């Protein structure tokens, strides 16, 4: 059990308030002409090898010579700085959708290890509203609805914008460390509850195609400080799903702790809304940042709709999560999920053709 006497604020640049700064001044990185030329050369080198699948892109086949320093700085800022970066400068009109996917994966493999995102095995996700084009229920990122604050799996989640919405659809992010510090100030006991954690329910599809566990074996800590380094793991909706399904009895104190986290992270004092323009690439550290989305209005034509590509990246040089935050992110899932991937399935042209 976490001792209240050992709970201390995180502080520093990691615990930022969205209301206190402009991300365009502190968080937006503009690619230089040399860095853009380096990316273009790497794409040319990659395509000279023929039509390689995205899983075959490696640092060797997508060689970067100039931009390596930026990748190193990005990794450091995500780990020990604000926990987010928006990279701007790619000319959206200079590349096809498929070439942008190749560039995106090429940058991703220099940052770390690109991993599957679901039981379908996809390494490149498509975030767009297709709820009216596919049968049955769909996950929130495949609708135009708002999304509540949460974390994604593993180390880094990233988005590259191909097309913007007609209106709305801002990326909303907040520092989980800042929320932690305010909760500690307001109610240390409720903060302690989140250090203890609760079970999390996974999607049946991902569980069946992974290690088979629909609910985590133990409690997953929303807050942890392994070796003194703060890390969050926020899946409030899935925790409440587990309680509704009868996997555990949520206590009034646990509900109050979840409510307070949600209230603070969704307040204008804490969050900032980031407009990701075509060609922009956003990177978030899942241990430090929670993210959501504002609702949006889309175009009717599928080829004009808001369309973002998504990567999940593990960074091998980062320490692994604390044991009480690893249960939901089972590394055992990944090879099982990968077996369900089909070659070239994530290429944007192929993806759109499949739902158009």
mmCIF file of C-alpha atoms in Angstrom:
data_model
loop_
_atom_site.group_PDB
_atom_site.id
_atom_site.type_symbol
_atom_site.label_atom_id
_atom_site.label_comp_id
_atom_site.label_asym_id
_atom_site.label_seq_id
_atom_site.Cartn_x
_atom_site.Cartn_y
_atom_site.Cartn_z
ATOM 1 C CA UNK A 1 0.000 0.000 0.000
ATOM 2 C CA UNK A 2 1.288 3.472 -0.932
ATOM 3 C CA UNK A 3 2.192 5.512 2.136
ATOM 4 C CA UNK A 4 0.809 9.056 2.061
ATOM 5 C CA UNK A 5 4.013 10.300 3.650
ATOM 6 C CA UNK A 6 5.936 9.265 0.529
ATOM 7 C CA UNK A 7 3.678 11.056 -1.962
ATOM 8 C CA UNK A 8 5.434 14.115 -3.340
ATOM 9 C CA UNK A 9 4.704 16.526 -6.223
ATOM 10 C CA UNK A 10 6.299 15.910 -9.608
ATOM 11 C CA UNK A 11 6.891 19.558 -10.502
ATOM 12 C CA UNK A 12 9.269 20.817 -13.180
ATOM 13 C CA UNK A 13 8.625 21.135 -16.921
ATOM 14 C CA UNK A 14 6.747 17.824 -16.897
ATOM 15 C CA UNK A 15 3.917 19.265 -14.756
ATOM 16 C CA UNK A 16 2.741 21.984 -17.121
ATOM 17 C CA UNK A 17 -0.638 23.736 -17.255
ATOM 18 C CA UNK A 18 -2.165 24.231 -20.674
ATOM 19 C CA UNK A 19 -3.515 27.630 -19.662
ATOM 20 C CA UNK A 20 -0.047 29.016 -18.929
ATOM 21 C CA UNK A 21 1.796 28.705 -22.233
ATOM 22 C CA UNK A 22 1.394 28.595 -26.010
ATOM 23 C CA UNK A 23 2.550 25.299 -27.513
ATOM 24 C CA UNK A 24 3.528 27.174 -30.692
ATOM 25 C CA UNK A 25 6.294 28.832 -28.678
ATOM 26 C CA UNK A 26 7.228 25.804 -26.561
ATOM 27 C CA UNK A 27 6.421 22.516 -28.250
ATOM 28 C CA UNK A 28 6.270 23.241 -31.987
ATOM 29 C CA UNK A 29 9.421 22.252 -33.868
ATOM 30 C CA UNK A 30 9.917 23.443 -37.451
ATOM 31 C CA UNK A 31 11.914 21.203 -39.777
ATOM 32 C CA UNK A 32 14.834 22.942 -41.467
ATOM 33 C CA UNK A 33 15.571 22.853 -45.176
ATOM 34 C CA UNK A 34 18.461 20.441 -44.527
ATOM 35 C CA UNK A 35 16.246 18.143 -42.448
ATOM 36 C CA UNK A 36 13.545 18.146 -45.120
ATOM 37 C CA UNK A 37 16.122 17.321 -47.775
ATOM 38 C CA UNK A 38 17.393 14.468 -45.596
ATOM 39 C CA UNK A 39 13.874 13.029 -45.348
ATOM 40 C CA UNK A 40 13.424 13.328 -49.107
ATOM 41 C CA UNK A 41 16.716 11.517 -49.764
ATOM 42 C CA UNK A 42 15.738 8.752 -47.355
ATOM 43 C CA UNK A 43 12.411 8.265 -49.151
ATOM 44 C CA UNK A 44 14.222 8.070 -52.506
ATOM 45 C CA UNK A 45 16.625 5.479 -51.092
ATOM 46 C CA UNK A 46 13.714 3.472 -49.682
ATOM 47 C CA UNK A 47 11.774 3.445 -52.957
ATOM 48 C CA UNK A 48 14.883 2.464 -54.917
ATOM 49 C CA UNK A 49 14.599 -0.936 -53.217
ATOM 50 C CA UNK A 50 11.207 -1.607 -54.770
ATOM 51 C CA UNK A 51 7.762 -1.667 -53.208
ATOM 52 C CA UNK A 52 8.668 -2.558 -49.634
ATOM 53 C CA UNK A 53 5.971 -3.278 -47.064
ATOM 54 C CA UNK A 54 5.829 -0.920 -44.071
ATOM 55 C CA UNK A 55 7.092 -3.647 -41.702
ATOM 56 C CA UNK A 56 10.232 -3.908 -43.857
ATOM 57 C CA UNK A 57 11.217 -0.272 -43.273
ATOM 58 C CA UNK A 58 14.309 -0.108 -41.057
ATOM 59 C CA UNK A 59 16.871 2.609 -40.284
ATOM 60 C CA UNK A 60 19.121 0.965 -42.872
ATOM 61 C CA UNK A 61 16.618 1.204 -45.751
ATOM 62 C CA UNK A 62 15.418 4.668 -44.639
ATOM 63 C CA UNK A 63 18.830 6.258 -43.922
ATOM 64 C CA UNK A 64 18.849 9.649 -42.186
ATOM 65 C CA UNK A 65 22.062 11.644 -42.076
ATOM 66 C CA UNK A 66 21.067 15.156 -40.956
ATOM 67 C CA UNK A 67 17.937 14.680 -38.883
ATOM 68 C CA UNK A 68 19.450 12.251 -36.378
ATOM 69 C CA UNK A 69 20.101 15.037 -33.879
ATOM 70 C CA UNK A 70 16.455 16.060 -33.981
ATOM 71 C CA UNK A 71 15.357 12.462 -33.310
ATOM 72 C CA UNK A 72 17.684 12.293 -30.295
ATOM 73 C CA UNK A 73 16.350 15.620 -29.004
ATOM 74 C CA UNK A 74 12.774 14.432 -29.581
ATOM 75 C CA UNK A 75 13.383 11.285 -27.536
ATOM 76 C CA UNK A 76 14.819 13.366 -24.688
ATOM 77 C CA UNK A 77 11.995 15.937 -24.720
ATOM 78 C CA UNK A 78 9.379 13.205 -24.626
ATOM 79 C CA UNK A 79 11.096 11.457 -21.720
ATOM 80 C CA UNK A 80 12.251 14.308 -19.496
ATOM 81 C CA UNK A 81 10.641 17.472 -20.864
ATOM 82 C CA UNK A 82 7.066 18.504 -21.630
ATOM 83 C CA UNK A 83 6.285 15.005 -22.876
ATOM 84 C CA UNK A 84 4.949 16.185 -26.244
ATOM 85 C CA UNK A 85 6.249 17.680 -29.484
ATOM 86 C CA UNK A 86 4.514 18.818 -32.693
ATOM 87 C CA UNK A 87 6.804 18.668 -35.730
ATOM 88 C CA UNK A 88 5.898 20.895 -38.685
ATOM 89 C CA UNK A 89 7.390 21.400 -42.113
ATOM 90 C CA UNK A 90 6.548 18.418 -44.309
ATOM 91 C CA UNK A 91 4.986 19.691 -47.533
ATOM 92 C CA UNK A 92 1.684 17.850 -47.655
ATOM 93 C CA UNK A 93 1.280 18.534 -51.369
ATOM 94 C CA UNK A 94 4.730 17.220 -52.284
ATOM 95 C CA UNK A 95 3.973 13.613 -51.349
ATOM 96 C CA UNK A 96 1.253 11.065 -51.968
ATOM 97 C CA UNK A 97 -0.616 9.610 -49.007
ATOM 98 C CA UNK A 98 1.318 6.360 -49.374
ATOM 99 C CA UNK A 99 4.670 8.154 -49.472
ATOM 100 C CA UNK A 100 3.757 10.095 -46.333
ATOM 101 C CA UNK A 101 3.008 6.740 -44.680
ATOM 102 C CA UNK A 102 6.469 5.524 -45.741
ATOM 103 C CA UNK A 103 8.140 8.692 -44.403
ATOM 104 C CA UNK A 104 6.189 8.435 -41.153
ATOM 105 C CA UNK A 105 7.232 4.835 -40.548
ATOM 106 C CA UNK A 106 10.792 5.725 -41.533
ATOM 107 C CA UNK A 107 10.941 8.411 -38.855
ATOM 108 C CA UNK A 108 9.252 6.054 -36.394
ATOM 109 C CA UNK A 109 11.866 3.308 -36.716
ATOM 110 C CA UNK A 110 14.593 5.849 -35.941
ATOM 111 C CA UNK A 111 12.726 6.868 -32.775
ATOM 112 C CA UNK A 112 12.197 3.307 -31.537
ATOM 113 C CA UNK A 113 10.330 0.089 -32.309
ATOM 114 C CA UNK A 114 6.997 0.380 -34.136
ATOM 115 C CA UNK A 115 4.542 -2.109 -32.650
ATOM 116 C CA UNK A 116 1.073 -3.498 -33.516
ATOM 117 C CA UNK A 117 -1.872 -1.490 -32.202
ATOM 118 C CA UNK A 118 -4.626 -4.106 -31.964
ATOM 119 C CA UNK A 119 -5.607 -7.683 -32.594
ATOM 120 C CA UNK A 120 -5.672 -6.876 -36.315
ATOM 121 C CA UNK A 121 -1.890 -6.514 -36.219
ATOM 122 C CA UNK A 122 -1.749 -3.103 -37.909
ATOM 123 C CA UNK A 123 1.431 -1.108 -37.258
ATOM 124 C CA UNK A 124 -0.032 2.016 -38.873
ATOM 125 C CA UNK A 125 -3.450 3.074 -37.610
ATOM 126 C CA UNK A 126 -6.035 5.179 -39.436
ATOM 127 C CA UNK A 127 -7.883 7.702 -37.265
ATOM 128 C CA UNK A 128 -10.950 8.828 -39.177
ATOM 129 C CA UNK A 129 -14.726 8.780 -39.033
ATOM 130 C CA UNK A 130 -15.941 5.605 -40.752
ATOM 131 C CA UNK A 131 -18.872 4.865 -38.431
ATOM 132 C CA UNK A 132 -21.344 5.258 -41.318
ATOM 133 C CA UNK A 133 -19.326 3.034 -43.649
ATOM 134 C CA UNK A 134 -18.713 -0.089 -41.581
ATOM 135 C CA UNK A 135 -21.157 -2.401 -39.888
ATOM 136 C CA UNK A 136 -21.522 -2.733 -36.133
ATOM 137 C CA UNK A 137 -20.072 -0.665 -33.287
ATOM 138 C CA UNK A 138 -16.726 1.073 -33.785
ATOM 139 C CA UNK A 139 -14.153 2.471 -31.391
ATOM 140 C CA UNK A 140 -14.191 6.165 -30.562
ATOM 141 C CA UNK A 141 -11.291 7.104 -32.826
ATOM 142 C CA UNK A 142 -13.328 5.837 -35.801
ATOM 143 C CA UNK A 143 -16.144 8.331 -35.149
ATOM 144 C CA UNK A 144 -16.423 12.126 -35.209
ATOM 145 C CA UNK A 145 -17.345 12.286 -31.526
ATOM 146 C CA UNK A 146 -15.309 13.882 -28.768
ATOM 147 C CA UNK A 147 -12.937 11.596 -26.880
ATOM 148 C CA UNK A 148 -12.262 11.782 -23.141
ATOM 149 C CA UNK A 149 -8.774 12.058 -21.700
ATOM 150 C CA UNK A 150 -6.858 8.774 -21.690
ATOM 151 C CA UNK A 151 -3.514 7.136 -22.409
ATOM 152 C CA UNK A 152 -2.679 4.778 -25.264
ATOM 153 C CA UNK A 153 -0.550 1.665 -25.043
ATOM 154 C CA UNK A 154 3.179 1.337 -24.532
ATOM 155 C CA UNK A 155 5.643 4.271 -24.720
ATOM 156 C CA UNK A 156 4.807 6.799 -27.450
ATOM 157 C CA UNK A 157 1.683 7.504 -29.495
ATOM 158 C CA UNK A 158 2.064 9.650 -32.589
ATOM 159 C CA UNK A 159 -0.259 11.157 -35.203
ATOM 160 C CA UNK A 160 0.470 12.441 -38.711
ATOM 161 C CA UNK A 161 -2.261 14.533 -40.323
ATOM 162 C CA UNK A 162 -3.204 13.796 -43.920
ATOM 163 C CA UNK A 163 -6.401 15.862 -43.930
ATOM 164 C CA UNK A 164 -8.175 18.145 -41.484
ATOM 165 C CA UNK A 165 -11.845 18.051 -40.548
ATOM 166 C CA UNK A 166 -14.341 20.468 -42.046
ATOM 167 C CA UNK A 167 -14.539 22.065 -38.591
ATOM 168 C CA UNK A 168 -13.342 20.999 -35.120
ATOM 169 C CA UNK A 169 -11.315 17.929 -34.251
ATOM 170 C CA UNK A 170 -8.555 19.565 -32.203
ATOM 171 C CA UNK A 171 -6.170 17.284 -30.338
ATOM 172 C CA UNK A 172 -6.647 17.940 -26.618
ATOM 173 C CA UNK A 173 -3.740 17.074 -24.318
ATOM 174 C CA UNK A 174 -2.903 17.567 -20.643
ATOM 175 C CA UNK A 175 -0.027 16.797 -18.303
ATOM 176 C CA UNK A 176 -0.912 13.840 -16.088
ATOM 177 C CA UNK A 177 1.858 15.034 -13.766
ATOM 178 C CA UNK A 178 0.149 18.412 -13.316
ATOM 179 C CA UNK A 179 -3.158 16.661 -12.572
ATOM 180 C CA UNK A 180 -1.337 14.439 -10.061
ATOM 181 C CA UNK A 181 0.159 17.442 -8.300
ATOM 182 C CA UNK A 182 -3.173 19.249 -8.026
ATOM 183 C CA UNK A 183 -4.894 16.097 -6.742
ATOM 184 C CA UNK A 184 -2.149 15.698 -4.149
ATOM 185 C CA UNK A 185 -2.775 19.273 -3.033
ATOM 186 C CA UNK A 186 -6.553 18.858 -2.934
ATOM 187 C CA UNK A 187 -6.963 15.328 -1.575
ATOM 188 C CA UNK A 188 -3.897 13.167 -0.805
ATOM 189 C CA UNK A 189 -6.067 10.175 0.070
ATOM 190 C CA UNK A 190 -7.714 10.105 -3.357
ATOM 191 C CA UNK A 191 -4.274 10.451 -4.930
ATOM 192 C CA UNK A 192 -3.142 7.398 -2.987
ATOM 193 C CA UNK A 193 -6.113 5.467 -4.388
ATOM 194 C CA UNK A 194 -4.836 6.054 -7.916
ATOM 195 C CA UNK A 195 -1.375 4.819 -6.914
ATOM 196 C CA UNK A 196 -3.049 1.591 -5.778
ATOM 197 C CA UNK A 197 -4.923 1.287 -9.050
ATOM 198 C CA UNK A 198 -7.828 -0.797 -10.304
ATOM 199 C CA UNK A 199 -8.434 -3.557 -12.869
ATOM 200 C CA UNK A 200 -8.748 -2.654 -16.547
ATOM 201 C CA UNK A 201 -10.936 -4.416 -19.100
ATOM 202 C CA UNK A 202 -9.528 -4.892 -22.574
ATOM 203 C CA UNK A 203 -11.470 -5.300 -25.806
ATOM 204 C CA UNK A 204 -12.595 -8.861 -26.402
ATOM 205 C CA UNK A 205 -11.079 -8.793 -29.888
ATOM 206 C CA UNK A 206 -7.626 -7.764 -28.686
ATOM 207 C CA UNK A 207 -7.728 -10.226 -25.795
ATOM 208 C CA UNK A 208 -8.820 -13.177 -27.920
ATOM 209 C CA UNK A 209 -6.094 -12.518 -30.464
ATOM 210 C CA UNK A 210 -3.507 -11.816 -27.775
ATOM 211 C CA UNK A 211 -2.757 -13.556 -24.511
ATOM 212 C CA UNK A 212 -6.438 -14.298 -23.861
ATOM 213 C CA UNK A 213 -6.925 -12.054 -20.793
ATOM 214 C CA UNK A 214 -10.048 -9.897 -20.991
ATOM 215 C CA UNK A 215 -9.247 -8.200 -17.657
ATOM 216 C CA UNK A 216 -5.866 -7.446 -16.141
ATOM 217 C CA UNK A 217 -4.769 -9.997 -13.559
ATOM 218 C CA UNK A 218 -4.069 -7.316 -10.969
ATOM 219 C CA UNK A 219 -4.728 -3.659 -10.262
ATOM 220 C CA UNK A 220 -3.168 -1.219 -12.724
ATOM 221 C CA UNK A 221 -1.807 1.937 -11.099
ATOM 222 C CA UNK A 222 -2.900 5.210 -12.674
ATOM 223 C CA UNK A 223 0.081 6.832 -10.956
ATOM 224 C CA UNK A 224 3.473 5.282 -10.226
ATOM 225 C CA UNK A 225 6.982 6.473 -9.439
ATOM 226 C CA UNK A 226 9.400 3.656 -10.230
ATOM 227 C CA UNK A 227 12.878 4.782 -9.167
ATOM 228 C CA UNK A 228 11.413 8.216 -8.472
ATOM 229 C CA UNK A 229 10.329 8.832 -12.097
ATOM 230 C CA UNK A 230 6.632 9.683 -12.428
ATOM 231 C CA UNK A 231 4.539 7.621 -14.852
ATOM 232 C CA UNK A 232 0.792 7.618 -15.503
ATOM 233 C CA UNK A 233 -1.418 4.932 -17.033
ATOM 234 C CA UNK A 234 -4.933 6.274 -17.552
ATOM 235 C CA UNK A 235 -7.768 4.085 -18.862
ATOM 236 C CA UNK A 236 -10.755 5.315 -16.892
ATOM 237 C CA UNK A 237 -13.410 4.077 -19.340
ATOM 238 C CA UNK A 238 -11.948 0.561 -19.392
ATOM 239 C CA UNK A 239 -11.747 0.501 -15.593
ATOM 240 C CA UNK A 240 -15.412 1.418 -15.380
ATOM 241 C CA UNK A 241 -16.174 -1.235 -18.018
ATOM 242 C CA UNK A 242 -14.516 -3.822 -15.775
ATOM 243 C CA UNK A 243 -16.661 -2.724 -12.822
ATOM 244 C CA UNK A 244 -19.894 -2.762 -14.862
ATOM 245 C CA UNK A 245 -19.063 -6.245 -16.134
ATOM 246 C CA UNK A 246 -18.689 -7.458 -12.550
ATOM 247 C CA UNK A 247 -14.950 -8.096 -12.521
ATOM 248 C CA UNK A 248 -14.533 -5.972 -9.388
ATOM 249 C CA UNK A 249 -16.611 -3.848 -7.056
ATOM 250 C CA UNK A 250 -15.611 -0.225 -7.426
ATOM 251 C CA UNK A 251 -15.706 1.632 -4.109
ATOM 252 C CA UNK A 252 -17.099 5.161 -3.605
ATOM 253 C CA UNK A 253 -13.554 6.331 -2.890
ATOM 254 C CA UNK A 254 -12.271 4.851 -6.145
ATOM 255 C CA UNK A 255 -15.121 6.493 -8.065
ATOM 256 C CA UNK A 256 -14.323 9.814 -6.414
ATOM 257 C CA UNK A 257 -10.645 9.495 -7.359
ATOM 258 C CA UNK A 258 -11.474 8.701 -10.998
ATOM 259 C CA UNK A 259 -13.993 11.556 -11.111
ATOM 260 C CA UNK A 260 -11.471 14.049 -9.757
ATOM 261 C CA UNK A 261 -8.822 13.018 -12.279
ATOM 262 C CA UNK A 262 -11.319 13.330 -15.133
ATOM 263 C CA UNK A 263 -12.612 16.683 -13.892
ATOM 264 C CA UNK A 264 -9.147 18.216 -13.637
ATOM 265 C CA UNK A 265 -7.719 16.831 -16.879
ATOM 266 C CA UNK A 266 -10.780 18.067 -18.794
ATOM 267 C CA UNK A 267 -10.643 21.592 -17.346
ATOM 268 C CA UNK A 268 -9.343 24.572 -19.383
ATOM 269 C CA UNK A 269 -6.728 25.288 -16.724
ATOM 270 C CA UNK A 270 -5.001 21.974 -17.469
ATOM 271 C CA UNK A 271 -5.567 21.077 -21.108
ATOM 272 C CA UNK A 272 -4.422 22.700 -24.300
ATOM 273 C CA UNK A 273 -6.014 22.215 -27.710
ATOM 274 C CA UNK A 274 -3.579 21.568 -30.519
ATOM 275 C CA UNK A 275 -4.540 22.010 -34.161
ATOM 276 C CA UNK A 276 -2.670 19.409 -36.198
ATOM 277 C CA UNK A 277 -2.428 20.678 -39.783
ATOM 278 C CA UNK A 278 -1.806 18.509 -42.856
ATOM 279 C CA UNK A 279 1.815 17.313 -42.778
ATOM 280 C CA UNK A 280 2.199 17.893 -39.026
ATOM 281 C CA UNK A 281 3.368 15.049 -36.786
ATOM 282 C CA UNK A 282 2.461 14.950 -33.091
ATOM 283 C CA UNK A 283 4.379 12.812 -30.575
ATOM 284 C CA UNK A 284 3.126 12.102 -27.018
ATOM 285 C CA UNK A 285 4.747 10.211 -24.139
ATOM 286 C CA UNK A 286 1.985 7.959 -22.819
ATOM 287 C CA UNK A 287 3.561 7.975 -19.349
ATOM 288 C CA UNK A 288 3.318 11.760 -18.992
ATOM 289 C CA UNK A 289 0.453 12.905 -21.243
ATOM 290 C CA UNK A 290 -3.252 12.163 -21.418
ATOM 291 C CA UNK A 291 -5.038 13.036 -24.623
ATOM 292 C CA UNK A 292 -8.500 13.360 -26.061
ATOM 293 C CA UNK A 293 -10.229 15.133 -28.927
ATOM 294 C CA UNK A 294 -12.899 17.749 -29.529
ATOM 295 C CA UNK A 295 -15.861 16.696 -31.721
ATOM 296 C CA UNK A 296 -15.780 17.620 -35.372
ATOM 297 C CA UNK A 297 -17.855 18.013 -38.505
ATOM 298 C CA UNK A 298 -16.611 16.050 -41.472
ATOM 299 C CA UNK A 299 -17.095 16.027 -45.226
ATOM 300 C CA UNK A 300 -19.470 13.509 -46.770
ATOM 301 C CA UNK A 301 -16.932 12.197 -49.284
ATOM 302 C CA UNK A 302 -14.659 9.623 -47.655
ATOM 303 C CA UNK A 303 -11.584 10.891 -49.514
ATOM 304 C CA UNK A 304 -12.046 14.414 -48.066
ATOM 305 C CA UNK A 305 -12.608 13.390 -44.438
ATOM 306 C CA UNK A 306 -10.345 14.116 -41.505
ATOM 307 C CA UNK A 307 -7.635 11.469 -41.742
ATOM 308 C CA UNK A 308 -4.725 10.977 -39.364
ATOM 309 C CA UNK A 309 -2.162 8.185 -39.388
ATOM 310 C CA UNK A 310 -1.121 6.742 -36.025
ATOM 311 C CA UNK A 311 1.975 4.973 -34.731
ATOM 312 C CA UNK A 312 2.670 3.254 -31.430
ATOM 313 C CA UNK A 313 6.377 3.223 -30.639
ATOM 314 C CA UNK A 314 8.350 1.530 -27.888
ATOM 315 C CA UNK A 315 11.645 3.243 -27.034
ATOM 316 C CA UNK A 316 14.202 0.550 -26.090
ATOM 317 C CA UNK A 317 16.450 3.010 -24.234
ATOM 318 C CA UNK A 318 13.653 3.933 -21.805
ATOM 319 C CA UNK A 319 13.240 1.830 -18.648
ATOM 320 C CA UNK A 320 10.269 -0.509 -18.684
ATOM 321 C CA UNK A 321 7.147 0.476 -16.783
ATOM 322 C CA UNK A 322 6.628 -0.417 -13.141
ATOM 323 C CA UNK A 323 5.226 -3.945 -12.699
ATOM 324 C CA UNK A 324 1.844 -2.559 -11.605
ATOM 325 C CA UNK A 325 1.564 -0.666 -14.918
ATOM 326 C CA UNK A 326 2.704 -3.428 -17.258
ATOM 327 C CA UNK A 327 -0.274 -5.768 -17.022
ATOM 328 C CA UNK A 328 -2.393 -3.985 -19.627
ATOM 329 C CA UNK A 329 0.518 -3.648 -22.041
ATOM 330 C CA UNK A 330 1.402 -7.290 -22.401
ATOM 331 C CA UNK A 331 4.393 -7.763 -24.682
ATOM 332 C CA UNK A 332 3.074 -11.300 -25.151
ATOM 333 C CA UNK A 333 0.194 -9.858 -27.200
ATOM 334 C CA UNK A 334 2.354 -8.371 -29.911
ATOM 335 C CA UNK A 335 3.573 -11.466 -31.808
ATOM 336 C CA UNK A 336 0.062 -12.941 -31.676
ATOM 337 C CA UNK A 337 -1.473 -9.731 -33.012
ATOM 338 C CA UNK A 338 1.166 -9.513 -35.753
ATOM 339 C CA UNK A 339 0.069 -12.875 -37.139
ATOM 340 C CA UNK A 340 -3.228 -11.307 -38.240
ATOM 341 C CA UNK A 341 -1.624 -8.534 -40.268
ATOM 342 C CA UNK A 342 -1.848 -8.689 -44.069
ATOM 343 C CA UNK A 343 0.926 -7.270 -46.258
ATOM 344 C CA UNK A 344 0.446 -3.596 -47.223
ATOM 345 C CA UNK A 345 -2.909 -3.499 -45.402
ATOM 346 C CA UNK A 346 -2.219 -0.090 -43.809
ATOM 347 C CA UNK A 347 -1.281 1.780 -46.984
ATOM 348 C CA UNK A 348 -3.714 4.742 -47.123
ATOM 349 C CA UNK A 349 -4.826 4.102 -50.713
ATOM 350 C CA UNK A 350 -5.603 0.461 -49.891
ATOM 351 C CA UNK A 351 -7.300 1.386 -46.609
ATOM 352 C CA UNK A 352 -9.584 3.963 -48.249
ATOM 353 C CA UNK A 353 -10.432 1.602 -51.090
ATOM 354 C CA UNK A 354 -11.541 -0.955 -48.533
ATOM 355 C CA UNK A 355 -14.026 1.363 -46.841
ATOM 356 C CA UNK A 356 -15.024 3.631 -49.727
#
